[in-house]
PDB file of C-alpha atoms and ligand atoms in Angstrom:
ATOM      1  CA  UNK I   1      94.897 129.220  76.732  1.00  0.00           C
ATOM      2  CA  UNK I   2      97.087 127.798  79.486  1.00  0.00           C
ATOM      3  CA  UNK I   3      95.641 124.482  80.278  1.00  0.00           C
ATOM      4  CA  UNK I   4      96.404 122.824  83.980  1.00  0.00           C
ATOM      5  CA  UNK I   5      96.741 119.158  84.228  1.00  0.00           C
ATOM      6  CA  UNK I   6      97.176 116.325  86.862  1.00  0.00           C
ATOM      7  CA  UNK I   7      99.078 113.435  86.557  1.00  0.00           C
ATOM      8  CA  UNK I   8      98.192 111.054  89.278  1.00  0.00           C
ATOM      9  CA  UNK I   9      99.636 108.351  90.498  1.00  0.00           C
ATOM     10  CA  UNK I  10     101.507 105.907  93.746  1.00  0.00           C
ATOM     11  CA  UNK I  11     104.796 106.969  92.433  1.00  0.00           C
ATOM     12  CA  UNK I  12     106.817 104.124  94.876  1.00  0.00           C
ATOM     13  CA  UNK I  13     108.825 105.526  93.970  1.00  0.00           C
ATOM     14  CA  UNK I  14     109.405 107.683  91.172  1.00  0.00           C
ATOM     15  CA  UNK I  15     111.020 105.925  88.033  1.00  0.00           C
ATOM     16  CA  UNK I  16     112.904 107.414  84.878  1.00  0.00           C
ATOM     17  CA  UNK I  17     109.617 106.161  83.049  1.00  0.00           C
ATOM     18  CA  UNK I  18     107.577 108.794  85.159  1.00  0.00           C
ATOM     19  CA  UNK I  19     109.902 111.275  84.798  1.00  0.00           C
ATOM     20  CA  UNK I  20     110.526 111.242  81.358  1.00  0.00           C
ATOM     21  CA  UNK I  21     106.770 111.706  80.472  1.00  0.00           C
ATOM     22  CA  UNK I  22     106.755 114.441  82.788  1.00  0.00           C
ATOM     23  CA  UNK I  23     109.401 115.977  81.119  1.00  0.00           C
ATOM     24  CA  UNK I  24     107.496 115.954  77.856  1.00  0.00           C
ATOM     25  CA  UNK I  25     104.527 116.718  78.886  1.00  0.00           C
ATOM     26  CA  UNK I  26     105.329 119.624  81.031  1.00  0.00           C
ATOM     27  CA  UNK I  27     105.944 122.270  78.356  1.00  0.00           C
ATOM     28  CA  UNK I  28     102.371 121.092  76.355  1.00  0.00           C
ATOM     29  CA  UNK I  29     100.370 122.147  79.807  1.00  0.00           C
ATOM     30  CA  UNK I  30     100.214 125.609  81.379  1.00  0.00           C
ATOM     31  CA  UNK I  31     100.943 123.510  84.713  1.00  0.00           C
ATOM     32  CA  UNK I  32     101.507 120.412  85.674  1.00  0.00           C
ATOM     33  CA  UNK I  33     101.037 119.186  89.059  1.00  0.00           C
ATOM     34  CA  UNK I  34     101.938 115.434  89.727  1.00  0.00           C
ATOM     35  CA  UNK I  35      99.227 114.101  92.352  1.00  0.00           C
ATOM     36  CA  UNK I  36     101.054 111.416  94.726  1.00  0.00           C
ATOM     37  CA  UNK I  37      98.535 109.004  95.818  1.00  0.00           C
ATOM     38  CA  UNK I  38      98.270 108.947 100.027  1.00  0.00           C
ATOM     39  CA  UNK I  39      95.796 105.859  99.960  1.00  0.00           C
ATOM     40  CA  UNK I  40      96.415 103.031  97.416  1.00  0.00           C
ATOM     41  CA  UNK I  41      95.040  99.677  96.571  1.00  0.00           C
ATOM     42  CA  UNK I  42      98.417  98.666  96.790  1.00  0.00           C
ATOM     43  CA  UNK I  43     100.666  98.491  99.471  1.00  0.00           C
ATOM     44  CA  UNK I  44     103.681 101.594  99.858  1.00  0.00           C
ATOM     45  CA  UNK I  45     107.029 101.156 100.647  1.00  0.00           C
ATOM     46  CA  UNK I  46     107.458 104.624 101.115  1.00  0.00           C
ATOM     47  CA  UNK I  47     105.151 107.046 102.394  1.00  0.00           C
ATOM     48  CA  UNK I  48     103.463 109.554 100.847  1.00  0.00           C
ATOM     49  CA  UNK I  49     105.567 111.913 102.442  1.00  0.00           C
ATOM     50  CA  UNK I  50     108.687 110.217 101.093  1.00  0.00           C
ATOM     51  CA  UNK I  51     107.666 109.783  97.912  1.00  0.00           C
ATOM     52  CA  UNK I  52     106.380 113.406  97.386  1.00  0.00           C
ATOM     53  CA  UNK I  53     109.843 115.218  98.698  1.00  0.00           C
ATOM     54  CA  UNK I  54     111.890 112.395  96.414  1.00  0.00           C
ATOM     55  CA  UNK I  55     109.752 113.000  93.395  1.00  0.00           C
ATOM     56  CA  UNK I  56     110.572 116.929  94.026  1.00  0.00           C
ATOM     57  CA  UNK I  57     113.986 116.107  94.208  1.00  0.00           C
ATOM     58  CA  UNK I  58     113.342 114.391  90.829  1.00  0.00           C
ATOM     59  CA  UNK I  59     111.674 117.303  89.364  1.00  0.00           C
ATOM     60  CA  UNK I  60     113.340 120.142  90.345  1.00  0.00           C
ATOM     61  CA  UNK I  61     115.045 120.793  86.912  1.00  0.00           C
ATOM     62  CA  UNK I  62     111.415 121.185  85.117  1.00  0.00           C
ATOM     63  CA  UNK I  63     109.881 124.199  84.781  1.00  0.00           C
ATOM     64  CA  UNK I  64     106.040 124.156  85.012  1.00  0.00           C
ATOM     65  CA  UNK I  65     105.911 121.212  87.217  1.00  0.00           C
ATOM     66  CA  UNK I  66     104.799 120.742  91.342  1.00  0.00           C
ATOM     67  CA  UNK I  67     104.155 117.740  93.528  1.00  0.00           C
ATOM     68  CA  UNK I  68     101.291 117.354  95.917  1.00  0.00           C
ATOM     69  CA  UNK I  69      99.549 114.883  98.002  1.00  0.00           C
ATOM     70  CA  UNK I  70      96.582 113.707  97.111  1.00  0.00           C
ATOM     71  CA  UNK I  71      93.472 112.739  99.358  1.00  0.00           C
ATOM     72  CA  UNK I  72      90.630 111.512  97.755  1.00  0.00           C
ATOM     73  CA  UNK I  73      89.018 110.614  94.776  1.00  0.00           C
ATOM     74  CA  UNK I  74      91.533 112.003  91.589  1.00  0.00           C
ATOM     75  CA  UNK I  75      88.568 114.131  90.000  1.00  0.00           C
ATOM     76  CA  UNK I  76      88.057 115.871  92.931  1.00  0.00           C
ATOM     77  CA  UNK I  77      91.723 116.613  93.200  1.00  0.00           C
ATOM     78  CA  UNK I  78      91.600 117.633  89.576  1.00  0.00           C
ATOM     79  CA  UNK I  79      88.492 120.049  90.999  1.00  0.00           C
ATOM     80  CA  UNK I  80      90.670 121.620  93.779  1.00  0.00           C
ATOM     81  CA  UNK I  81      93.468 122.410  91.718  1.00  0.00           C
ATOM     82  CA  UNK I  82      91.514 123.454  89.070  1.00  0.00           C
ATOM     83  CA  UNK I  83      92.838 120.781  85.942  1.00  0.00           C
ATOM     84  CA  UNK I  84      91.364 120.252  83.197  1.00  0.00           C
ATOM     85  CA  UNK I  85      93.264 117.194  82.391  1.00  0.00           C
ATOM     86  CA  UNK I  86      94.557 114.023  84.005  1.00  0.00           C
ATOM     87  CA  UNK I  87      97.741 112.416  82.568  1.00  0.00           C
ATOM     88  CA  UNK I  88      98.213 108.520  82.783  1.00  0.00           C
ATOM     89  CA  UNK I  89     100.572 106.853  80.672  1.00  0.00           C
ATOM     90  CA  UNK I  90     100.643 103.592  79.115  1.00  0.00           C
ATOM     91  CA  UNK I  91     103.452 101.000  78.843  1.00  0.00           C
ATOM     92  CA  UNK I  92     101.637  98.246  77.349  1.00  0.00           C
ATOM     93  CA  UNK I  93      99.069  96.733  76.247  1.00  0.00           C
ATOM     94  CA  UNK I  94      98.454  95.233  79.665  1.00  0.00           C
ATOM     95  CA  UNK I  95      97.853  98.841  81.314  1.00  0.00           C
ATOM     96  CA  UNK I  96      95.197  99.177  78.568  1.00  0.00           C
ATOM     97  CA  UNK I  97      91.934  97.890  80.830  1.00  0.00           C
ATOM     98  CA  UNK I  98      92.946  99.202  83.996  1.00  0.00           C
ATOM     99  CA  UNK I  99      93.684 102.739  82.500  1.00  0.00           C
ATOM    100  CA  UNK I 100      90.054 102.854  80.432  1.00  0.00           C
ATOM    101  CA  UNK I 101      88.180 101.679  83.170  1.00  0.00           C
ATOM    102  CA  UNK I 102      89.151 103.623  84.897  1.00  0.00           C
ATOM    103  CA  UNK I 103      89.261 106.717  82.173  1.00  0.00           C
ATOM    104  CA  UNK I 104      85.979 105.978  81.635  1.00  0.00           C
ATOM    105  CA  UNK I 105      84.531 106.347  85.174  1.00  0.00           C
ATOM    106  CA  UNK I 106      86.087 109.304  85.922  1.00  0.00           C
ATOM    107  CA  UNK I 107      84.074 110.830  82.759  1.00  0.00           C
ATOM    108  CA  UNK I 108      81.270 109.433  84.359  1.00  0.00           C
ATOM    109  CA  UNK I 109      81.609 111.454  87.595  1.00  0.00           C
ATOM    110  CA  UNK I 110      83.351 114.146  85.846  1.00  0.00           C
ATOM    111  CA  UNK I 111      82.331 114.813  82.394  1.00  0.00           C
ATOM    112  CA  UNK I 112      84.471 118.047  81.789  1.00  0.00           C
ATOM    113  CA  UNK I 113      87.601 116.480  82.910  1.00  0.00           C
ATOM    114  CA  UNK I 114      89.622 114.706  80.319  1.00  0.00           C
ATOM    115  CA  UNK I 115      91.401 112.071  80.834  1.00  0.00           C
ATOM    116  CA  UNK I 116      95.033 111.932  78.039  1.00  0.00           C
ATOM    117  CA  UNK I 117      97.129 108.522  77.815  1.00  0.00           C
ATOM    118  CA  UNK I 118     100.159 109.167  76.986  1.00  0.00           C
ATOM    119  CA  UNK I 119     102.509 106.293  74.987  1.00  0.00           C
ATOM    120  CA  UNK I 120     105.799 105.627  77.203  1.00  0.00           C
ATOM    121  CA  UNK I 121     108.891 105.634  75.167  1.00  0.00           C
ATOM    122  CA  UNK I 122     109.985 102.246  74.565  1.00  0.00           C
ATOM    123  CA  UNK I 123     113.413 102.082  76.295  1.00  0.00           C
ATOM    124  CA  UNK I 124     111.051 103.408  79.732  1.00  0.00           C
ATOM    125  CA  UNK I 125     108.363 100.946  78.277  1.00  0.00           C
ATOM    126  CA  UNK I 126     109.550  97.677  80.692  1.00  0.00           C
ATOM    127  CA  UNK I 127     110.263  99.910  84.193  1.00  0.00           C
ATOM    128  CA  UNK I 128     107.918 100.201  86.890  1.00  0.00           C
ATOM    129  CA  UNK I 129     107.830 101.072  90.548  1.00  0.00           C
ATOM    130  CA  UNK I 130     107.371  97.686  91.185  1.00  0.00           C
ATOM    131  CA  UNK I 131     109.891  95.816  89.637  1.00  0.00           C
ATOM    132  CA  UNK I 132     112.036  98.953  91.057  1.00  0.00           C
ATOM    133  CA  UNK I 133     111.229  98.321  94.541  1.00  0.00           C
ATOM    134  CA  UNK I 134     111.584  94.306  93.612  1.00  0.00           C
ATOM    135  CA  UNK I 135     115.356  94.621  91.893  1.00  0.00           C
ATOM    136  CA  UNK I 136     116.336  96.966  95.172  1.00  0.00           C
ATOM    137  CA  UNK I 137     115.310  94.614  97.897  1.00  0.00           C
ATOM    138  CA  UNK I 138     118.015  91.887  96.769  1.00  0.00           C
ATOM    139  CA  UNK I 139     120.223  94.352  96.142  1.00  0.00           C
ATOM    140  CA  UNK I 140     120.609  95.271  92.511  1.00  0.00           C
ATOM    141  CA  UNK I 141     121.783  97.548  90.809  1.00  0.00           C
ATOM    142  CA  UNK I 142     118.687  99.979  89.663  1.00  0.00           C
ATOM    143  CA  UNK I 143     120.776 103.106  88.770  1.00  0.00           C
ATOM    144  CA  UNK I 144     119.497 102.933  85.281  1.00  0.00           C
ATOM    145  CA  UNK I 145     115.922 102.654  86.194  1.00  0.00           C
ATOM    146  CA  UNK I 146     115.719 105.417  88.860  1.00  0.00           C
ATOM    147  CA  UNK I 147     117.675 109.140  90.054  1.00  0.00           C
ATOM    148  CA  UNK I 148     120.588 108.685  92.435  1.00  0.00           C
ATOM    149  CA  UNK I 149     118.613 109.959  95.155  1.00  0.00           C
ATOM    150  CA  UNK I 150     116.092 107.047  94.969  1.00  0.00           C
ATOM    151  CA  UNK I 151     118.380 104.778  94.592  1.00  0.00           C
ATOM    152  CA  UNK I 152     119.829 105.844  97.319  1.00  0.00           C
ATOM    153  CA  UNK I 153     116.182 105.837  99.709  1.00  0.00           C
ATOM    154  CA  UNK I 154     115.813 101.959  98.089  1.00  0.00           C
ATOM    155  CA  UNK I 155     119.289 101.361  99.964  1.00  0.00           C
ATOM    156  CA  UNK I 156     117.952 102.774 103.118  1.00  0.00           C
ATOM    157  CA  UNK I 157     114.942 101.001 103.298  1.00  0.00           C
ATOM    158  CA  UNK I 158     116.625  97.698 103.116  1.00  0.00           C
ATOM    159  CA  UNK I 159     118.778  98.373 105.557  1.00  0.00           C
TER     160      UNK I 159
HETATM  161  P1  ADP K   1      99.343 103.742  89.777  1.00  0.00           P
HETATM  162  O1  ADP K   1      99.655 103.065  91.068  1.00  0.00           O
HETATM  163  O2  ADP K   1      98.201 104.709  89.849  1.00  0.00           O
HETATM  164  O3  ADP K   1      99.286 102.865  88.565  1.00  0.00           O
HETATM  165  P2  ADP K   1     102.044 104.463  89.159  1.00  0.00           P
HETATM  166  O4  ADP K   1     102.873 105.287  90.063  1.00  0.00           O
HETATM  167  O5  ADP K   1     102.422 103.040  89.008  1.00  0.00           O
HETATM  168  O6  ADP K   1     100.562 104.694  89.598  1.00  0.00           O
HETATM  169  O7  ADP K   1     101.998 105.152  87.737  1.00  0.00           O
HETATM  170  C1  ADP K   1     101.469 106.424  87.551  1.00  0.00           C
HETATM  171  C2  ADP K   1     101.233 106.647  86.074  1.00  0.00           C
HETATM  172  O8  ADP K   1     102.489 106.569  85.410  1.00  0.00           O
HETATM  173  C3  ADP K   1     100.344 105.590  85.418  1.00  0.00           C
HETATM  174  O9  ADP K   1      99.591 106.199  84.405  1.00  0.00           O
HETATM  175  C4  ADP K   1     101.336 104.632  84.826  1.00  0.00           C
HETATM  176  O10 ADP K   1     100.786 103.959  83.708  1.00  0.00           O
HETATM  177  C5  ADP K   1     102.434 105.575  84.414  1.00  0.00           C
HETATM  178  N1  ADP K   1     103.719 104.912  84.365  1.00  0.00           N
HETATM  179  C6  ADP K   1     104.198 103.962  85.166  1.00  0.00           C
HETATM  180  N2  ADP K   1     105.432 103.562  84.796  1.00  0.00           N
HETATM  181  C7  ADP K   1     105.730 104.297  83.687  1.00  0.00           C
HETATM  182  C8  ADP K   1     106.834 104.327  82.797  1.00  0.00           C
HETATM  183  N3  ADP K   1     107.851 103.479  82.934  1.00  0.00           N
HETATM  184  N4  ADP K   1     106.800 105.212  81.774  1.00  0.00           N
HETATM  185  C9  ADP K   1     105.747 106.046  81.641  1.00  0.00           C
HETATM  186  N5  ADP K   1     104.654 106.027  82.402  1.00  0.00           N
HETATM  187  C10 ADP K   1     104.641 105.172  83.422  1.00  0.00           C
END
């Protein structure tokens, strides 16, 4: 059975790190449908809107694999699109609270949702959208760490 999973997330923006867990993940799952956050705790540099069409860009070479917008809590997003599974991966052993905490509430609310962590590989292990975003604004060099075409929208933003 074809099993259709979420994997949620700010994506601001996209990284290599998210990208290459897609890309492994995709061909386990019947469908995999990466859920860009439009509300966040923390504060976007790029909009939702941005970071959705740049993470297609991103994605366009795996099969499987579709980006939407997500309003709302993640398990009813799951609900919509009918997954069975949300993806989160983990870099460290700092992600480790936030990501069962917050595992663990979404059983609570949704008990036949399952929540899968997924190990990042090692060399993806240090990047995140964050230090991204930090390395672009005084203008470094972050072609390593993201696509052309977001290193590209990290130029543009900083003008
Ligand atoms: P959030 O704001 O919800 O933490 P992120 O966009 O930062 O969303 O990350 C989305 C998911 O991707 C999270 O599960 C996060 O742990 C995971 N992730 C972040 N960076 C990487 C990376 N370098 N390699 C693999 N997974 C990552």
């Amino acid at each position: 059975m074809k099993v259709k999973a979420i994997y949620p997330g700010s994506f601001d923006p996209i990284t290599y790190g998210h990208i290459d867990l897609i890309e492994r993940m995709s061909p386990i799952f019947g469908e995999l449908v990466v859920a860009i956050a439009s509300s966040s705790a923390k504060s976007a540099l790029f909009s939702p809107e941005e970071r959705s069409e740049l993470a297609k860009s991103c994605l366009s070479h795996v099969p499987g694999v579709s980006v939407q917008i997500q309003e709302g809590l993640t398990i009813d997003f799951a609900q919509k699109v009918g997954a069975r599974v949300i993806l989160r991966g983990l870099r460290a052993v700092s992600d480790f609270e936030y990501e069962s905490a917050m595992a663990n509430v979404n059983k609570k609310l949704a008990p036949h949702i399952e929540t899968m962590i997924v190990l990042t590989r090692p060399e993806y292990s240090y990047i995140s959208s964050r230090m991204v975003k930090e390395v672009a604004q005084f203008g470094g060099d972050v072609q390593s760490l993201v696509p052309a075409d977001v290193a590209s929208a990290l130029k543009r933003k900083k003008g």
